[in-house]
Tab-separated table of C-alpha atoms and ligand atoms in Angstrom:
chain	number	residue	atom	x	y	z
A	2	MET	CA	-11.044	-47.530	-14.750
A	3	LYS	CA	-9.135	-45.103	-17.084
A	4	ASP	CA	-5.460	-45.407	-17.451
A	5	PRO	CA	-4.369	-42.751	-15.050
A	6	PHE	CA	-1.329	-41.473	-17.041
A	7	VAL	CA	-0.645	-40.465	-20.481
A	8	GLN	CA	2.401	-39.248	-22.451
A	9	LYS	CA	2.534	-35.983	-23.755
A	10	GLN	CA	5.638	-34.478	-25.444
A	11	GLY	CA	7.911	-36.781	-23.529
A	12	PHE	CA	6.133	-35.983	-20.212
A	13	ILE	CA	4.061	-38.405	-18.202
A	14	ILE	CA	0.866	-36.518	-17.243
A	15	PHE	CA	-2.334	-37.396	-15.659
A	16	ASN	CA	-5.123	-38.632	-17.903
A	17	MET	CA	-7.794	-37.174	-15.792
A	18	ILE	CA	-10.394	-34.492	-15.275
A	19	LEU	CA	-7.850	-32.216	-13.901
A	20	LEU	CA	-7.803	-30.490	-10.621
A	21	ASP	CA	-5.427	-27.351	-11.456
A	22	ALA	CA	-3.207	-28.044	-14.341
A	23	PRO	CA	-2.009	-24.978	-16.261
A	24	ASN	CA	-3.334	-23.971	-19.635
A	25	LEU	CA	-0.372	-23.267	-21.853
A	26	GLY	CA	-0.360	-22.960	-25.703
A	27	SER	CA	1.076	-21.410	-28.762
A	28	LEU	CA	0.999	-17.807	-27.517
A	29	GLU	CA	3.027	-18.641	-24.495
A	30	LYS	CA	5.497	-20.564	-26.754
A	31	GLU	CA	5.635	-17.531	-29.053
A	32	TYR	CA	6.398	-14.928	-26.451
A	33	ALA	CA	8.721	-17.163	-24.376
A	34	GLY	CA	10.528	-17.802	-27.736
A	35	LYS	CA	10.912	-13.994	-28.212
A	36	ALA	CA	12.542	-13.621	-24.835
A	37	ILE	CA	14.919	-16.517	-25.602
A	38	ASP	CA	15.660	-15.240	-29.078
A	39	ALA	CA	16.581	-11.852	-27.802
A	40	GLY	CA	18.587	-13.264	-25.001
A	41	PHE	CA	16.519	-11.291	-22.464
A	42	ILE	CA	15.720	-14.158	-20.202
A	43	SER	CA	16.664	-12.540	-16.955
A	44	THR	CA	15.898	-9.350	-15.196
A	45	PHE	CA	16.116	-6.977	-18.162
A	46	GLY	CA	13.603	-6.832	-21.041
A	47	PRO	CA	10.403	-5.368	-21.952
A	48	PHE	CA	7.917	-8.092	-20.927
A	49	VAL	CA	8.317	-7.347	-17.272
A	50	PRO	CA	6.997	-3.773	-17.340
A	51	GLU	CA	4.430	-4.736	-19.973
A	52	PHE	CA	3.193	-7.635	-17.932
A	53	GLU	CA	2.992	-5.235	-14.844
A	54	LYS	CA	0.922	-2.717	-16.919
A	55	LYS	CA	-1.309	-5.171	-18.407
A	56	PHE	CA	-2.109	-6.754	-14.939
A	57	ALA	CA	-2.672	-3.335	-13.344
A	58	ALA	CA	-4.972	-2.408	-15.897
A	59	PHE	CA	-6.848	-5.714	-15.618
A	60	ILE	CA	-7.579	-5.320	-11.960
A	61	GLY	CA	-7.907	-1.592	-12.066
A	62	ALA	CA	-4.741	-0.530	-10.116
A	63	ASP	CA	-2.588	2.320	-10.883
A	64	ALA	CA	0.605	0.273	-10.917
A	65	ALA	CA	1.886	-3.225	-9.946
A	66	VAL	CA	5.198	-4.720	-9.029
A	67	SER	CA	6.023	-8.134	-10.180
A	68	LEU	CA	8.058	-10.499	-8.061
A	69	GLN	CA	9.289	-14.095	-7.749
A	70	SER	CA	6.207	-15.579	-6.047
A	71	GLY	CA	3.206	-14.603	-4.008
A	72	THR	CA	4.995	-15.601	-0.950
A	73	ALA	CA	7.487	-13.010	-1.854
A	74	ALA	CA	4.743	-10.432	-2.467
A	75	LEU	CA	3.257	-11.073	1.023
A	76	HIS	CA	6.711	-10.777	2.598
A	77	MET	CA	7.364	-7.401	0.921
A	78	ALA	CA	4.117	-6.177	1.991
A	79	LEU	CA	4.840	-7.014	5.583
A	80	HIS	CA	8.410	-5.753	5.254
A	81	GLN	CA	7.333	-2.445	3.721
A	82	LEU	CA	4.883	-1.823	6.608
A	83	GLY	CA	7.841	-2.176	8.954
A	84	ILE	CA	6.257	-5.334	10.649
A	85	GLY	CA	8.834	-7.273	12.740
A	86	PRO	CA	9.669	-8.697	16.136
A	87	GLY	CA	7.116	-7.693	18.939
A	88	ASP	CA	4.297	-7.173	16.320
A	89	GLU	CA	1.288	-9.333	15.750
A	90	VAL	CA	-0.425	-10.177	12.401
A	91	ILE	CA	-4.012	-11.660	12.249
A	92	ILE	CA	-4.337	-14.537	9.871
A	93	PRO	CA	-6.912	-17.103	9.143
A	94	ALA	CA	-6.270	-20.628	10.611
A	95	LEU	CA	-7.698	-22.037	7.204
A	96	THR	CA	-5.252	-21.225	4.316
A	97	PHE	CA	-2.213	-22.397	2.501
A	98	VAL	CA	1.083	-22.015	4.496
A	99	GLY	CA	2.337	-19.678	1.927
A	100	SER	CA	0.005	-17.146	3.713
A	101	VAL	CA	1.821	-17.344	7.074
A	102	ASN	CA	5.468	-18.098	6.298
A	103	PRO	CA	6.133	-14.522	5.285
A	104	VAL	CA	4.971	-13.533	8.701
A	105	MET	CA	7.514	-15.793	10.303
A	106	TYR	CA	10.379	-14.291	8.116
A	107	THR	CA	9.551	-10.991	9.644
A	108	GLY	CA	9.794	-12.309	13.246
A	109	ALA	CA	6.249	-11.055	13.947
A	110	VAL	CA	3.707	-13.389	15.867
A	111	PRO	CA	1.000	-14.948	13.666
A	112	VAL	CA	-2.303	-14.702	15.545
A	113	PHE	CA	-4.602	-17.276	14.092
A	114	VAL	CA	-8.383	-16.815	13.976
A	115	ASP	CA	-11.279	-18.882	12.738
A	116	VAL	CA	-13.074	-18.560	9.576
A	117	GLU	CA	-16.742	-18.260	8.833
A	118	GLU	CA	-18.614	-21.352	8.005
A	119	SER	CA	-20.581	-19.766	5.345
A	120	THR	CA	-17.543	-18.042	3.357
A	121	TRP	CA	-14.700	-20.109	4.476
A	122	CYS	CA	-12.867	-16.637	4.821
A	123	LEU	CA	-11.909	-14.605	7.984
A	124	ASP	CA	-14.710	-14.087	10.381
A	125	PRO	CA	-14.694	-10.451	11.312
A	126	ALA	CA	-16.078	-10.987	14.771
A	127	ALA	CA	-13.149	-13.324	15.519
A	128	VAL	CA	-10.634	-10.722	14.056
A	129	GLU	CA	-12.038	-8.041	16.318
A	130	ARG	CA	-11.731	-10.154	19.336
A	131	ALA	CA	-8.003	-11.065	18.408
A	132	ILE	CA	-6.943	-7.444	18.132
A	133	THR	CA	-4.365	-6.302	20.776
A	134	SER	CA	-2.118	-3.334	21.190
A	135	LYS	CA	0.471	-5.240	19.373
A	136	THR	CA	-1.642	-5.898	16.151
A	137	LYS	CA	-0.063	-4.311	13.004
A	138	ALA	CA	-1.933	-6.073	10.132
A	139	ILE	CA	-4.748	-8.381	9.153
A	140	ILE	CA	-3.838	-10.839	6.390
A	141	ALA	CA	-7.369	-11.294	4.534
A	142	VAL	CA	-7.189	-14.585	2.477
A	143	HIS	CA	-9.692	-14.832	-0.328
A	144	LEU	CA	-9.848	-18.556	-0.057
A	145	TYR	CA	-10.259	-20.522	-3.394
A	146	GLY	CA	-11.350	-17.218	-5.127
A	147	ASN	CA	-14.150	-16.633	-2.803
A	148	VAL	CA	-14.260	-13.077	-1.322
A	149	CYS	CA	-13.696	-11.958	2.397
A	150	ALA	CA	-16.330	-9.742	3.999
A	151	MET	CA	-14.272	-6.782	3.260
A	152	THR	CA	-16.649	-3.979	4.407
A	153	ALA	CA	-16.559	-5.472	7.931
A	154	LEU	CA	-12.813	-6.154	7.790
A	155	MET	CA	-11.836	-2.707	6.588
A	156	ASN	CA	-14.092	-1.220	9.101
A	157	ILE	CA	-12.426	-3.015	11.909
A	158	ALA	CA	-9.000	-2.161	10.499
A	159	LYS	CA	-9.792	1.590	10.363
A	160	ARG	CA	-11.184	1.681	13.771
A	161	HIS	CA	-8.087	0.047	15.328
A	162	ASN	CA	-5.687	1.891	12.857
A	163	ILE	CA	-4.094	-1.321	11.395
A	164	HIS	CA	-3.290	-2.400	7.982
A	165	VAL	CA	-4.956	-4.980	5.844
A	166	ILE	CA	-2.902	-7.050	3.440
A	167	GLU	CA	-5.022	-9.070	1.014
A	168	ASP	CA	-3.637	-12.478	0.107
A	169	ALA	CA	-5.536	-12.430	-3.232
A	170	THR	CA	-3.271	-15.253	-4.638
A	171	GLU	CA	-6.445	-17.392	-5.233
A	172	SER	CA	-8.733	-14.632	-6.113
A	173	LEU	CA	-7.526	-12.894	-9.366
A	174	GLY	CA	-10.706	-11.795	-10.958
A	175	ALA	CA	-12.890	-11.813	-8.067
A	176	VAL	CA	-14.652	-8.632	-7.074
A	177	TYR	CA	-16.321	-7.121	-4.070
A	178	ASN	CA	-18.843	-4.205	-4.381
A	179	GLY	CA	-17.572	-3.744	-8.052
A	180	LYS	CA	-13.764	-3.407	-6.904
A	181	ALA	CA	-11.236	-6.226	-7.602
A	182	THR	CA	-9.896	-8.167	-4.681
A	183	GLY	CA	-6.429	-6.774	-3.870
A	184	LEU	CA	-7.499	-3.149	-4.138
A	185	TYR	CA	-8.997	-2.746	-0.675
A	186	GLY	CA	-6.009	-3.336	1.454
A	187	THR	CA	-2.752	-1.479	1.946
A	188	PHE	CA	-1.324	-4.107	-0.107
A	189	GLY	CA	-2.802	-6.878	-2.365
A	190	CYS	CA	-0.768	-9.986	-3.206
A	191	PHE	CA	-1.192	-12.221	-6.202
A	192	SER	CA	0.549	-15.565	-7.364
A	193	PHE	CA	1.380	-16.941	-10.788
A	194	ASN	CA	2.296	-20.407	-9.508
A	195	GLY	CA	1.694	-23.098	-11.930
A	196	ASN	CA	-1.834	-24.010	-10.457
A	197	LYS	CA	-3.234	-20.532	-10.216
A	198	LEU	CA	-5.647	-18.679	-12.530
A	199	ILE	CA	-2.739	-17.547	-14.767
A	200	THR	CA	0.844	-18.712	-14.420
A	201	THR	CA	4.409	-17.685	-15.212
A	202	GLY	CA	5.785	-20.935	-14.033
A	203	GLY	CA	6.383	-19.137	-10.568
A	204	GLY	CA	5.765	-15.464	-9.925
A	205	GLY	CA	3.764	-12.963	-8.034
A	206	MET	CA	2.431	-9.494	-8.086
A	207	LEU	CA	2.051	-6.740	-5.533
A	208	VAL	CA	-0.376	-3.818	-5.815
A	209	SER	CA	-1.007	-1.140	-3.197
A	210	SER	CA	-3.794	1.581	-2.523
A	211	ASP	CA	-1.039	3.753	-1.434
A	212	SER	CA	1.066	4.005	-4.651
A	213	ASP	CA	4.026	5.723	-2.615
A	214	ARG	CA	4.688	2.360	-1.103
A	215	LEU	CA	5.426	0.476	-4.261
A	216	GLU	CA	8.481	2.398	-5.149
A	217	PRO	CA	10.394	1.350	-1.997
A	218	VAL	CA	9.407	-2.358	-2.863
A	219	ARG	CA	10.924	-2.011	-6.397
A	220	ARG	CA	14.198	-1.101	-4.758
A	221	LEU	CA	13.923	-3.736	-2.144
A	222	ILE	CA	13.282	-6.584	-4.466
A	223	ASN	CA	16.290	-5.557	-6.593
A	224	GLN	CA	19.004	-6.193	-3.876
A	225	GLY	CA	18.165	-2.586	-2.318
A	226	LYS	CA	19.774	-0.973	-5.444
A	227	ASP	CA	19.637	2.964	-5.286
A	228	LYS	CA	18.073	4.203	-8.434
A	229	THR	CA	19.632	7.534	-8.515
A	230	ARG	CA	23.326	6.401	-7.552
A	231	GLU	CA	24.934	4.070	-9.937
A	232	GLY	CA	26.173	0.924	-8.111
A	233	PHE	CA	24.968	1.961	-4.671
A	234	PHE	CA	22.839	-0.112	-2.218
A	235	SER	CA	20.884	1.749	0.273
A	236	ASP	CA	19.029	-1.096	2.098
A	237	VAL	CA	19.416	-4.795	2.808
A	238	GLY	CA	17.447	-5.909	-0.256
A	239	PHE	CA	16.173	-9.212	-1.484
A	240	ASN	CA	16.448	-10.866	-4.951
A	241	TYR	CA	12.782	-11.246	-5.566
A	242	ARG	CA	12.582	-9.914	-9.196
A	243	MET	CA	10.434	-11.601	-11.783
A	244	THR	CA	12.492	-12.495	-14.935
A	245	ASN	CA	11.661	-11.452	-18.434
A	246	LEU	CA	11.229	-15.089	-19.382
A	247	GLU	CA	8.519	-15.544	-16.846
A	248	ALA	CA	6.903	-12.250	-17.671
A	249	SER	CA	6.707	-13.311	-21.445
A	250	VAL	CA	4.448	-16.360	-20.249
A	251	GLY	CA	2.636	-14.025	-18.014
A	252	LEU	CA	1.876	-11.555	-20.802
A	253	ALA	CA	0.503	-14.351	-23.002
A	254	GLN	CA	-1.691	-15.574	-20.139
A	255	MET	CA	-3.054	-12.024	-19.650
A	256	GLN	CA	-4.324	-12.235	-23.113
A	257	ARG	CA	-6.273	-15.332	-22.245
A	258	ILE	CA	-7.362	-14.448	-18.711
A	259	ASP	CA	-10.963	-13.463	-19.580
A	260	ASP	CA	-11.616	-16.878	-21.169
A	261	PHE	CA	-10.017	-18.650	-18.089
A	262	LEU	CA	-12.115	-16.600	-15.743
A	263	ARG	CA	-15.377	-17.316	-17.842
A	264	GLN	CA	-14.527	-20.982	-17.721
A	265	LYS	CA	-13.834	-21.177	-13.983
A	266	ARG	CA	-17.139	-19.300	-13.224
A	267	LYS	CA	-18.907	-21.641	-15.667
A	268	TYR	CA	-17.538	-24.647	-13.865
A	269	HIS	CA	-18.741	-23.242	-10.499
A	270	VAL	CA	-22.211	-22.798	-11.943
A	271	ILE	CA	-22.228	-26.318	-13.239
A	272	TYR	CA	-21.016	-27.723	-9.931
A	273	ARG	CA	-23.917	-25.840	-8.172
A	274	GLU	CA	-26.458	-26.936	-10.583
A	275	GLU	CA	-25.379	-30.673	-10.448
A	276	LEU	CA	-24.464	-31.186	-6.791
A	277	SER	CA	-26.364	-28.600	-4.723
A	278	ASN	CA	-29.539	-30.737	-4.551
A	279	PHE	CA	-27.595	-33.365	-2.689
A	280	LYS	CA	-28.288	-32.730	1.052
A	281	ARG	CA	-24.868	-33.871	2.031
A	282	VAL	CA	-23.062	-31.355	-0.146
A	283	ILE	CA	-22.486	-27.776	1.127
A	284	PHE	CA	-21.092	-24.956	-1.003
A	285	PRO	CA	-19.255	-21.961	0.348
A	286	GLN	CA	-21.192	-18.851	0.092
A	287	GLU	CA	-20.250	-15.569	-1.359
A	288	PRO	CA	-20.442	-12.601	1.114
A	289	GLU	CA	-22.958	-9.912	0.381
A	290	GLY	CA	-21.334	-7.659	-2.481
A	291	GLY	CA	-18.799	-10.368	-3.262
A	292	SER	CA	-18.390	-12.230	-6.592
A	293	GLY	CA	-15.853	-14.884	-6.380
A	294	SER	CA	-13.412	-15.989	-9.231
A	295	TRP	CA	-13.647	-19.543	-8.068
A	296	TRP	CA	-10.259	-20.468	-8.980
A	297	LEU	CA	-11.280	-23.853	-7.560
A	298	THR	CA	-14.709	-24.767	-6.435
A	299	PRO	CA	-14.558	-26.677	-3.034
A	300	VAL	CA	-17.361	-28.229	-1.247
A	301	ARG	CA	-18.183	-29.864	2.028
A	302	ILE	CA	-19.487	-33.318	1.863
A	303	MET	CA	-20.906	-34.674	5.096
A	304	GLY	CA	-20.526	-38.211	6.085
A	305	GLU	CA	-17.634	-39.329	3.913
A	306	ASN	CA	-13.947	-40.064	4.749
A	307	MET	CA	-12.350	-37.633	2.441
A	308	ASP	CA	-9.077	-39.591	1.783
A	309	ILE	CA	-11.139	-42.635	0.864
A	310	LEU	CA	-13.448	-40.614	-1.436
A	311	ARG	CA	-10.525	-38.978	-3.051
A	312	GLN	CA	-8.929	-42.255	-3.840
A	313	ARG	CA	-12.135	-43.601	-5.224
A	314	LEU	CA	-12.610	-40.564	-7.415
A	315	VAL	CA	-8.796	-40.783	-8.721
A	316	ASP	CA	-9.575	-44.281	-9.601
A	317	LEU	CA	-12.488	-43.179	-11.692
A	318	GLY	CA	-10.357	-40.364	-13.463
A	319	VAL	CA	-11.404	-37.433	-11.202
A	320	GLN	CA	-8.570	-35.455	-9.726
A	321	THR	CA	-9.548	-33.629	-6.417
A	322	ARG	CA	-7.581	-32.229	-3.552
A	323	ARG	CA	-8.396	-31.972	0.225
A	324	VAL	CA	-8.927	-28.544	1.611
A	325	PHE	CA	-5.979	-26.919	3.543
A	326	ARG	CA	-5.401	-28.299	6.980
A	327	PRO	CA	-5.625	-25.784	9.869
A	328	LEU	CA	-2.164	-24.218	10.021
A	329	THR	CA	-2.046	-24.806	13.785
A	330	ASP	CA	-1.759	-28.499	13.088
A	331	PHE	CA	1.829	-28.038	11.812
A	332	PRO	CA	4.797	-27.916	14.083
A	333	PRO	CA	5.939	-24.293	13.305
A	334	PHE	CA	2.675	-22.859	13.962
A	335	ALA	CA	1.287	-25.029	16.912
A	336	PRO	CA	2.855	-22.917	19.477
A	337	PHE	CA	0.681	-20.102	18.200
A	338	SER	CA	-2.625	-21.977	18.556
A	339	SER	CA	-4.908	-19.933	20.782
A	340	ALA	CA	-8.533	-21.379	20.030
A	341	GLU	CA	-10.382	-24.300	18.583
A	342	TYR	CA	-10.845	-23.113	14.999
A	343	LYS	CA	-14.065	-25.108	15.035
A	344	ASN	CA	-15.076	-23.890	11.344
A	345	ALA	CA	-11.691	-24.384	9.966
A	346	ARG	CA	-11.486	-27.874	11.407
A	347	LEU	CA	-15.012	-28.787	10.034
A	348	ILE	CA	-14.098	-27.388	6.608
A	349	TYR	CA	-10.949	-29.199	6.590
A	350	GLU	CA	-12.427	-32.513	7.630
A	351	GLN	CA	-15.401	-32.209	5.145
A	352	GLY	CA	-13.848	-30.238	2.425
A	353	LEU	CA	-12.832	-31.202	-1.190
A	354	CYS	CA	-11.664	-29.113	-4.080
A	355	LEU	CA	-13.151	-30.258	-7.412
A	356	PRO	CA	-11.533	-30.189	-10.720
A	357	GLY	CA	-11.058	-26.576	-11.964
A	358	SER	CA	-8.315	-26.751	-14.552
A	359	THR	CA	-9.251	-24.782	-17.781
A	360	LEU	CA	-7.952	-27.672	-19.693
A	361	ASN	CA	-11.300	-29.474	-18.864
A	362	SER	CA	-14.225	-29.021	-21.134
A	363	LYS	CA	-17.618	-28.268	-19.631
A	364	GLU	CA	-18.538	-31.960	-20.597
A	365	ASP	CA	-15.461	-33.085	-18.398
A	366	ILE	CA	-16.962	-31.060	-15.504
A	367	ARG	CA	-20.415	-32.524	-15.987
A	368	GLU	CA	-18.819	-35.909	-16.244
A	369	ALA	CA	-16.938	-35.310	-12.953
A	370	CYS	CA	-20.489	-34.316	-11.431
A	371	ARG	CA	-21.860	-37.614	-12.680
A	372	ILE	CA	-19.191	-39.651	-11.023
A	373	ILE	CA	-19.361	-37.871	-7.767
A	374	LYS	CA	-23.174	-38.201	-7.636
A	375	ASN	CA	-22.647	-41.982	-8.340
A	376	GLU	CA	-20.305	-42.236	-5.413
A	377	LEU	CA	-22.491	-40.301	-3.130
A	378	SER	CA	-25.759	-42.080	-3.884
B	16	LIG	C1	-0.459	-19.911	-3.894
B	16	LIG	C2	-0.680	-19.298	-2.444
B	16	LIG	C3	0.342	-18.418	-1.800
B	16	LIG	C4	1.706	-18.326	-2.294
B	16	LIG	O1	1.987	-18.173	-3.741
B	16	LIG	P1	3.257	-18.636	-4.424
B	16	LIG	O2	3.237	-17.911	-5.597
B	16	LIG	O3	3.135	-20.137	-4.516
B	16	LIG	O4	4.374	-18.309	-3.529
B	16	LIG	C5	0.047	-17.874	-0.659
B	16	LIG	N1	-1.160	-17.974	-0.278
B	16	LIG	C6	-2.218	-18.616	-0.767
B	16	LIG	C7	-3.606	-18.754	-0.139
B	16	LIG	C8	-1.904	-19.337	-1.965
B	16	LIG	O5	-3.003	-20.133	-2.523
C-alpha cells in the first residue's frame, strides 16, 4: 500500500492517482502575482473582461459574464427569465445539488425527471411528460462532460414555448453537432470550482443565445447598480461578481485549456480501451451528434458494493468518487419526488467516477486501470 498522503509546499495532499485535483503552475502564479502587485485583487482590473473575452471566444459565444460560481450563474439565468413562485422548472434527478439549489432560491418548484440509461442525461420523453402549463424552463445538465440529447430537448422546448438553461458546469469543451454546450439554451452556465476543467478557485460564467439578456445580468450581479446614473441602484441586486484575482488565475488556465481537454479525452479513450471488455463495466454513451469533454469518466460496475470497492481502491492509491445520489433522496427535495427515477437510482448504485485530474500522467491512468481490473477479476 502507498502512503496515502505527501507534503507539498507545506500542505498535506493525497499521494494518489487523483480524481479531480486542479492543475496550477507558474503561469497562474505569474498572473495572480500581477493582480496582487497592482493591488487589483477585487472587482476592478483588466483580467475580468479579458477572461470573459477569452472564454467567449473559446466556446464561440458573442459575450460572457463572469460570476462568483456556477451556482450563481444558474441563479442569474433563472432570475433573468423572471422565474419565481408558481413556476415549475424541469431538472434531472441525477445531478449535483448545485443544479437545483438556484431553483429553490427563486421560489419555483423543481420537477425532477429521470435520465436516460445510455447517456445519464435528461430523458427527453420524460421531460415531455413532465411539462405542465406552469413549466417555465428545463435545466439540461451535461453530466460529467457528456452531452444531453439537445435536438430532442430544444424541439420540446420550442413546441411548448419554454426556455432551456444549460448546466454546462461539467461540460466545458463538449460539443453537440459542432456547437459548444452552453450555446443551445437561452442561457449556458459554467463553473470554475477547484475540481472543474479549469478553475479560478471558485467562479462561474454565463453565456446567452439572446445577448440582450446579458446586460441586465451584469447590472444584477453588481448590486443592481445603474450604469448610466452614478451611485444609483435600479434593482435589488446580488454581489455575484468575479474578482480580478480569480480572473487572473482563470486567464492563465484558459491558455492551458486545450491541453487539459486533450488529456481528459485521452484518459477517456484509455479507460474505454482498458475496461470496456469487462462484461460488468458499462460506460455512458454519447448521444448522436454529441462529443463529450469527459471532465470525469464515470462507469457503471455491476455486482459490486461501491463503498467497499471505493475503499479498496483508495487503499491501493486510486482516488475515485461515487456518482451523484438522486436529489430526491435529500430532505429539501424529497417533497418534490414524483416518480421512481429508475435509471438515476441504477446509475447511482452502480456508478463510479474514475481518476480524471490532469495532474495524472497517461501511465497513471493505465496503472489505475490495471488496479481496477485486478480488483474486478
Ligand atoms: C460544479 C457544479 C455546479 C455548481 O458550480 P459551482 O461553481 O460549484 O457553484 C452545478 N451543477 C453541476 C452539475 C456541477 O457539477
